[in-house]
Amino acid sequence: MKILIALPVLLASSCVLASERSTLSFSLDNDGIWGTDEDYTNGIFLSYTSAAIKPWSIFKPLSLSYWGATSLDKVEFQLGHKMWTPSDIESEVPIANDRPYAGYFHGELNYISLHPQQAQRFNVTLGSTGEGSFAGRAQQLVHSLVGSKEPKGWAYQIEDKVVGSVGYLTHLNLKREPLFGNTNWEVSNVTEANLGNFRSDVSTGMMVRFGSELGGNFGAANIGTENPFKAGMIGASNRGWFTYFGVKARYRFNDITIEGDRPGIPEPSDAYDVTLQPVQGEAVLGATWYNTYVGINVFAGTKSAEYKEATKSIYGNGGISLFAFF
């Protein structure tokens, strides 16, 4: 009972420091650490997260404080770029039964609400696939600079289209216990839902963490292979570290990077179509360290095949995030 009484007081006092901190983050995903260049092959993300805000009346239902908790609320703005390629990027003709070329350049707005026992994020994402994603030109430029294979099939990419989604993500702490020194271990549930013409899906999974300040950085690490770390979700904590491991199952209803039209494909185009695999799984292993000014996160992730014709059952990638508080 004493712990429950003290919890809001401790959170409120630490929010005074956290409210003065905005967060700037740069993140990079790439499958090069596994020696591959296929499927989800690269992602770049730049984000800015505000210091603590007092939610406007229209946004109050998005805050945990509206439902009786003492929360730290923030707003995040993110620009992101993702690309997917088939297994043989040097082929000058489209490949049957292989993942299509696809790119996604997008902006994302997140409303974040943080509490030591629950963290949640509402998001709206809007962007472009096809030529408007600039993925083909970006990969060709980077590969020419680093001397990698020249991608020759971007003429067959997913069509130019404005796409987006709305989503909700929640972390629920199930158990957190002291271990030794100032460290703790923790088990949490991570559940997410997205709806839109980019992707629609629902997923749930379990995450185990070990480290310091787990109540103050709860929710920063997600379970996924595409940009799984959100530095802006570090809340009432000025320094800390943690390692994390998570697995989740997902049911995906639609995915334009797999099912989208490809106007450059020769007829009959349906000979090159691939079929979405709706039941999917992902796992992630990572580590994070930060102090009052800067921090770093690294991760390695694996996932099951996202389309039924895939020749592999498992794909992998890794990434790094560099972030600063100011």
Tab-separated table of C-alpha atoms in Angstrom:
chain	number	residue	atom	x	y	z
A	1	MET	CA	0.000	0.000	0.000
A	2	LYS	CA	2.851	2.428	0.823
A	3	ILE	CA	4.337	1.819	-2.612
A	4	LEU	CA	1.033	2.630	-4.319
A	5	ILE	CA	0.706	5.855	-2.328
A	6	ALA	CA	4.279	6.941	-3.046
A	7	LEU	CA	4.236	6.155	-6.755
A	8	PRO	CA	2.342	9.249	-8.000
A	9	VAL	CA	4.463	11.476	-5.755
A	10	LEU	CA	7.719	10.061	-7.096
A	11	LEU	CA	6.524	10.368	-10.684
A	12	ALA	CA	5.311	13.937	-10.225
A	13	SER	CA	8.635	15.031	-8.676
A	14	SER	CA	10.703	13.436	-11.445
A	15	CYS	CA	8.510	14.971	-14.154
A	16	VAL	CA	9.867	18.390	-13.202
A	17	LEU	CA	13.220	17.351	-14.667
A	18	ALA	CA	11.770	15.345	-17.534
A	19	SER	CA	9.507	18.207	-18.627
A	20	GLU	CA	12.574	20.296	-19.498
A	21	ARG	CA	13.863	17.719	-21.951
A	22	SER	CA	13.025	17.460	-25.603
A	23	THR	CA	14.496	14.574	-27.592
A	24	LEU	CA	16.115	14.472	-31.015
A	25	SER	CA	16.776	11.020	-32.465
A	26	PHE	CA	18.360	9.522	-35.578
A	27	SER	CA	17.817	5.816	-36.295
A	28	LEU	CA	19.086	3.468	-38.980
A	29	ASP	CA	17.927	-0.087	-39.785
A	30	ASN	CA	19.762	-2.378	-42.205
A	31	ASP	CA	19.954	-6.073	-42.956
A	32	GLY	CA	23.685	-5.857	-43.747
A	33	ILE	CA	24.594	-7.262	-40.330
A	34	TRP	CA	23.162	-10.593	-41.540
A	35	GLY	CA	25.043	-10.362	-44.846
A	36	THR	CA	21.857	-9.932	-46.890
A	37	ASP	CA	20.277	-7.277	-49.084
A	38	GLU	CA	16.632	-8.315	-49.464
A	39	ASP	CA	13.123	-8.016	-48.036
A	40	TYR	CA	13.058	-5.127	-45.501
A	41	THR	CA	16.557	-3.953	-46.316
A	42	ASN	CA	16.882	-0.401	-44.965
A	43	GLY	CA	15.137	2.243	-42.877
A	44	ILE	CA	16.153	5.774	-41.851
A	45	PHE	CA	14.248	7.822	-39.258
A	46	LEU	CA	14.623	11.315	-37.835
A	47	SER	CA	12.355	12.309	-34.966
A	48	TYR	CA	11.754	15.167	-32.566
A	49	THR	CA	9.826	14.621	-29.331
A	50	SER	CA	8.599	17.543	-27.250
A	51	ALA	CA	9.129	18.023	-23.553
A	52	ALA	CA	6.150	17.313	-21.295
A	53	ILE	CA	2.952	18.988	-22.446
A	54	LYS	CA	-0.423	19.696	-20.967
A	55	PRO	CA	-2.870	18.072	-23.398
A	56	TRP	CA	-5.384	20.256	-25.211
A	57	SER	CA	-8.984	19.480	-24.366
A	58	ILE	CA	-9.551	17.582	-27.615
A	59	PHE	CA	-6.577	15.284	-26.875
A	60	LYS	CA	-7.265	14.641	-23.190
A	61	PRO	CA	-8.850	11.195	-23.787
A	62	LEU	CA	-5.509	10.136	-25.318
A	63	SER	CA	-3.733	10.800	-22.022
A	64	LEU	CA	-3.453	8.272	-19.199
A	65	SER	CA	-4.119	11.170	-16.821
A	66	TYR	CA	-7.645	11.424	-18.233
A	67	TRP	CA	-8.298	7.930	-16.882
A	68	GLY	CA	-6.961	8.607	-13.396
A	69	ALA	CA	-3.200	8.001	-13.664
A	70	THR	CA	-0.432	10.555	-13.206
A	71	SER	CA	1.132	10.660	-16.651
A	72	LEU	CA	3.872	12.421	-18.570
A	73	ASP	CA	2.582	13.364	-22.037
A	74	LYS	CA	4.577	14.267	-25.129
A	75	VAL	CA	4.146	14.784	-28.873
A	76	GLU	CA	6.545	13.260	-31.409
A	77	PHE	CA	7.102	14.226	-35.059
A	78	GLN	CA	8.978	11.752	-37.241
A	79	LEU	CA	10.173	11.542	-40.836
A	80	GLY	CA	10.893	8.020	-42.034
A	81	HIS	CA	12.054	6.185	-45.117
A	82	LYS	CA	11.804	2.404	-45.643
A	83	MET	CA	12.604	0.126	-48.544
A	84	TRP	CA	12.011	-3.500	-49.495
A	85	THR	CA	13.694	-5.418	-52.327
A	86	PRO	CA	13.651	-8.918	-53.842
A	87	SER	CA	16.443	-11.418	-53.194
A	88	ASP	CA	18.277	-10.690	-56.480
A	89	ILE	CA	18.591	-6.947	-56.964
A	90	GLU	CA	20.866	-7.367	-60.004
A	91	SER	CA	18.139	-8.976	-62.088
A	92	GLU	CA	16.985	-6.689	-64.908
A	93	VAL	CA	13.694	-8.538	-65.283
A	94	PRO	CA	10.977	-9.015	-62.659
A	95	ILE	CA	11.257	-12.174	-60.556
A	96	ALA	CA	8.238	-14.417	-60.003
A	97	ASN	CA	7.449	-15.509	-56.437
A	98	ASP	CA	9.736	-12.876	-54.898
A	99	ARG	CA	9.073	-9.785	-52.857
A	100	PRO	CA	8.375	-6.643	-54.921
A	101	TYR	CA	10.537	-3.551	-54.832
A	102	ALA	CA	8.805	-1.048	-52.559
A	103	GLY	CA	9.618	2.205	-50.810
A	104	TYR	CA	7.764	4.281	-48.251
A	105	PHE	CA	8.599	7.905	-47.434
A	106	HIS	CA	6.355	9.131	-44.637
A	107	GLY	CA	5.686	11.517	-41.823
A	108	GLU	CA	4.318	10.398	-38.494
A	109	LEU	CA	2.649	12.213	-35.600
A	110	ASN	CA	2.603	10.429	-32.228
A	111	TYR	CA	0.802	11.304	-29.012
A	112	ILE	CA	2.716	9.679	-26.139
A	113	SER	CA	1.492	9.153	-22.581
A	114	LEU	CA	3.848	7.624	-19.993
A	115	HIS	CA	3.462	6.085	-16.546
A	116	PRO	CA	5.763	3.588	-14.761
A	117	GLN	CA	3.095	0.883	-15.081
A	118	GLN	CA	1.767	1.709	-18.560
A	119	ALA	CA	2.975	3.536	-21.652
A	120	GLN	CA	0.888	4.182	-24.738
A	121	ARG	CA	1.209	5.826	-28.129
A	122	PHE	CA	-1.415	6.972	-30.641
A	123	ASN	CA	-0.118	7.696	-34.133
A	124	VAL	CA	-1.136	8.984	-37.537
A	125	THR	CA	1.147	8.178	-40.465
A	126	LEU	CA	0.938	9.537	-44.032
A	127	GLY	CA	3.324	9.085	-46.920
A	128	SER	CA	3.994	7.865	-50.432
A	129	THR	CA	5.050	4.655	-52.119
A	130	GLY	CA	6.443	4.357	-55.639
A	131	GLU	CA	8.476	7.119	-57.274
A	132	GLY	CA	7.250	9.482	-54.575
A	133	SER	CA	9.132	7.473	-51.964
A	134	PHE	CA	12.519	8.160	-53.682
A	135	ALA	CA	13.576	4.647	-52.626
A	136	GLY	CA	14.969	3.607	-56.012
A	137	ARG	CA	17.156	6.665	-56.419
A	138	ALA	CA	18.288	6.476	-52.792
A	139	GLN	CA	19.395	2.838	-53.015
A	140	GLN	CA	21.126	3.358	-56.347
A	141	LEU	CA	23.026	6.370	-54.967
A	142	VAL	CA	24.104	4.652	-51.751
A	143	HIS	CA	25.158	1.449	-53.514
A	144	SER	CA	27.231	3.434	-56.031
A	145	LEU	CA	29.012	5.246	-53.187
A	146	VAL	CA	29.827	2.120	-51.148
A	147	GLY	CA	30.516	-0.172	-54.094
A	148	SER	CA	27.607	-2.561	-53.498
A	149	LYS	CA	25.584	-4.373	-56.153
A	150	GLU	CA	23.626	-2.109	-58.491
A	151	PRO	CA	19.855	-2.507	-58.023
A	152	LYS	CA	18.337	-2.890	-61.494
A	153	GLY	CA	14.668	-3.618	-60.885
A	154	TRP	CA	13.166	-0.444	-59.441
A	155	ALA	CA	11.166	0.043	-62.664
A	156	TYR	CA	8.940	-2.762	-61.332
A	157	GLN	CA	8.287	-1.270	-57.901
A	158	ILE	CA	4.955	-0.871	-56.126
A	159	GLU	CA	2.927	1.977	-57.651
A	160	ASP	CA	3.080	5.655	-56.770
A	161	LYS	CA	0.320	6.109	-54.194
A	162	VAL	CA	-0.515	8.187	-51.122
A	163	VAL	CA	-0.957	5.778	-48.201
A	164	GLY	CA	-1.175	5.965	-44.449
A	165	SER	CA	-2.530	4.489	-41.250
A	166	VAL	CA	-3.674	5.226	-37.711
A	167	GLY	CA	-2.406	3.139	-34.839
A	168	TYR	CA	-2.366	2.446	-31.127
A	169	LEU	CA	0.395	0.849	-29.053
A	170	THR	CA	0.334	0.018	-25.341
A	171	HIS	CA	2.884	-1.433	-22.915
A	172	LEU	CA	1.478	-2.925	-19.704
A	173	ASN	CA	3.852	-3.798	-16.870
A	174	LEU	CA	3.052	-7.262	-15.522
A	175	LYS	CA	5.852	-7.598	-12.980
A	176	ARG	CA	8.894	-5.535	-11.964
A	177	GLU	CA	11.213	-6.604	-9.164
A	178	PRO	CA	14.596	-5.457	-7.777
A	179	LEU	CA	17.560	-7.629	-8.654
A	180	PHE	CA	20.815	-6.224	-7.243
A	181	GLY	CA	22.221	-2.751	-6.727
A	182	ASN	CA	19.971	-0.287	-8.545
A	183	THR	CA	18.883	-2.805	-11.181
A	184	ASN	CA	15.514	-4.437	-11.770
A	185	TRP	CA	13.987	-7.055	-14.016
A	186	GLU	CA	10.625	-6.667	-15.665
A	187	VAL	CA	8.066	-8.549	-17.741
A	188	SER	CA	5.529	-6.622	-19.823
A	189	ASN	CA	2.883	-7.111	-22.474
A	190	VAL	CA	3.104	-5.118	-25.720
A	191	THR	CA	-0.045	-4.865	-27.852
A	192	GLU	CA	-0.480	-2.869	-31.067
A	193	ALA	CA	-3.151	-2.239	-33.711
A	194	ASN	CA	-2.917	-0.371	-37.035
A	195	LEU	CA	-5.549	0.477	-39.625
A	196	GLY	CA	-4.989	1.968	-43.077
A	197	ASN	CA	-4.246	1.386	-46.741
A	198	PHE	CA	-0.522	1.070	-45.985
A	199	ARG	CA	-0.936	-1.795	-43.513
A	200	SER	CA	-3.626	-3.052	-41.143
A	201	ASP	CA	-2.770	-5.493	-38.369
A	202	VAL	CA	-3.104	-6.486	-34.720
A	203	SER	CA	-0.287	-7.939	-32.625
A	204	THR	CA	0.589	-8.849	-29.068
A	205	GLY	CA	3.723	-10.137	-27.367
A	206	MET	CA	5.869	-10.322	-24.271
A	207	MET	CA	9.015	-8.378	-23.418
A	208	VAL	CA	11.618	-9.035	-20.722
A	209	ARG	CA	13.937	-6.228	-19.636
A	210	PHE	CA	16.846	-5.970	-17.211
A	211	GLY	CA	18.525	-2.722	-16.172
A	212	SER	CA	18.114	0.515	-14.241
A	213	GLU	CA	15.363	3.136	-14.152
A	214	LEU	CA	12.883	0.734	-15.758
A	215	GLY	CA	9.889	2.735	-14.543
A	216	GLY	CA	11.297	5.914	-16.107
A	217	ASN	CA	12.078	4.415	-19.507
A	218	PHE	CA	9.121	2.033	-19.732
A	219	GLY	CA	7.783	1.785	-23.293
A	220	ALA	CA	10.884	3.054	-25.107
A	221	ALA	CA	11.686	-0.374	-26.578
A	222	ASN	CA	9.166	-2.090	-28.828
A	223	ILE	CA	9.026	-5.573	-30.367
A	224	GLY	CA	9.775	-5.333	-34.083
A	225	THR	CA	12.343	-5.202	-36.838
A	226	GLU	CA	11.374	-1.783	-38.232
A	227	ASN	CA	12.512	1.083	-35.994
A	228	PRO	CA	11.672	-0.667	-32.695
A	229	PHE	CA	13.139	1.970	-30.356
A	230	LYS	CA	11.527	5.314	-29.455
A	231	ALA	CA	13.923	7.546	-27.514
A	232	GLY	CA	11.148	10.078	-26.985
A	233	MET	CA	9.332	7.553	-24.791
A	234	ILE	CA	12.040	7.836	-22.151
A	235	GLY	CA	10.162	9.806	-19.522
A	236	ALA	CA	10.931	10.467	-15.871
A	237	SER	CA	14.569	9.366	-16.001
A	238	ASN	CA	17.773	11.322	-16.481
A	239	ARG	CA	20.190	8.417	-16.846
A	240	GLY	CA	19.887	4.687	-17.155
A	241	TRP	CA	20.505	1.529	-19.144
A	242	PHE	CA	18.660	-1.648	-19.993
A	243	THR	CA	18.722	-4.724	-22.177
A	244	TYR	CA	15.561	-6.189	-23.677
A	245	PHE	CA	14.228	-9.250	-25.439
A	246	GLY	CA	10.737	-9.569	-26.903
A	247	VAL	CA	8.656	-11.844	-29.103
A	248	LYS	CA	5.225	-11.229	-30.611
A	249	ALA	CA	2.608	-12.713	-32.908
A	250	ARG	CA	0.721	-10.634	-35.474
A	251	TYR	CA	-2.204	-10.982	-37.829
A	252	ARG	CA	-1.880	-8.681	-40.837
A	253	PHE	CA	-4.924	-7.933	-42.968
A	254	ASN	CA	-3.317	-5.939	-45.778
A	255	ASP	CA	0.137	-4.721	-46.816
A	256	ILE	CA	0.645	-2.507	-49.869
A	257	THR	CA	4.391	-3.327	-49.996
A	258	ILE	CA	3.364	-6.889	-50.923
A	259	GLU	CA	-0.078	-6.556	-52.512
A	260	GLY	CA	0.219	-3.197	-54.284
A	261	ASP	CA	-0.070	-2.815	-58.041
A	262	ARG	CA	3.146	-2.750	-60.104
A	263	PRO	CA	2.439	-0.888	-63.357
A	264	GLY	CA	5.873	-1.688	-64.806
A	265	ILE	CA	5.345	-5.453	-64.671
A	266	PRO	CA	4.797	-7.066	-68.126
A	267	GLU	CA	1.554	-8.854	-68.836
A	268	PRO	CA	0.254	-11.196	-67.633
A	269	SER	CA	1.182	-9.356	-64.443
A	270	ASP	CA	-0.539	-11.830	-62.129
A	271	ALA	CA	2.271	-14.285	-62.872
A	272	TYR	CA	4.475	-12.142	-60.625
A	273	ASP	CA	1.996	-11.584	-57.795
A	274	VAL	CA	2.881	-12.761	-54.298
A	275	THR	CA	0.409	-13.570	-51.529
A	276	LEU	CA	0.353	-11.936	-48.113
A	277	GLN	CA	1.045	-14.315	-45.227
A	278	PRO	CA	-1.366	-12.990	-42.584
A	279	VAL	CA	0.049	-14.866	-39.562
A	280	GLN	CA	3.487	-13.468	-38.720
A	281	GLY	CA	5.965	-13.356	-35.869
A	282	GLU	CA	8.845	-11.115	-34.796
A	283	ALA	CA	11.584	-11.148	-32.160
A	284	VAL	CA	14.028	-8.475	-31.028
A	285	LEU	CA	17.106	-8.299	-28.791
A	286	GLY	CA	18.594	-4.933	-27.869
A	287	ALA	CA	20.434	-2.704	-25.412
A	288	THR	CA	20.105	0.972	-24.471
A	289	TRP	CA	22.281	3.413	-22.518
A	290	TYR	CA	21.737	7.120	-21.882
A	291	ASN	CA	22.735	9.960	-19.576
A	292	THR	CA	21.409	13.470	-19.091
A	293	TYR	CA	22.528	14.578	-22.550
A	294	VAL	CA	22.885	11.699	-25.027
A	295	GLY	CA	22.120	8.020	-25.525
A	296	ILE	CA	22.422	5.045	-27.844
A	297	ASN	CA	20.354	1.971	-28.652
A	298	VAL	CA	21.378	-1.069	-30.704
A	299	PHE	CA	19.218	-4.023	-31.690
A	300	ALA	CA	19.075	-7.189	-33.771
A	301	GLY	CA	15.731	-8.513	-34.953
A	302	THR	CA	14.251	-11.479	-36.789
A	303	LYS	CA	10.852	-12.053	-38.352
A	304	SER	CA	8.937	-14.754	-40.166
A	305	ALA	CA	8.212	-14.514	-43.878
A	306	GLU	CA	5.516	-11.967	-44.747
A	307	TYR	CA	4.425	-13.592	-48.013
A	308	LYS	CA	3.575	-17.195	-48.781
A	309	GLU	CA	5.933	-17.670	-51.732
A	310	ALA	CA	9.049	-16.710	-49.720
A	311	THR	CA	11.949	-19.156	-50.024
A	312	LYS	CA	13.128	-18.363	-46.485
A	313	SER	CA	11.196	-18.814	-43.272
A	314	ILE	CA	13.240	-16.257	-41.290
A	315	TYR	CA	14.585	-12.808	-42.186
A	316	GLY	CA	16.733	-10.531	-40.052
A	317	ASN	CA	18.111	-7.045	-39.661
A	318	GLY	CA	19.657	-4.771	-37.062
A	319	GLY	CA	19.868	-1.116	-36.241
A	320	ILE	CA	21.197	1.742	-34.175
A	321	SER	CA	19.604	4.865	-32.682
A	322	LEU	CA	21.532	7.922	-31.542
A	323	PHE	CA	19.629	10.481	-29.499
A	324	ALA	CA	20.109	13.648	-27.488
A	325	PHE	CA	18.122	15.477	-24.791
A	326	PHE	CA	17.962	19.272	-24.716
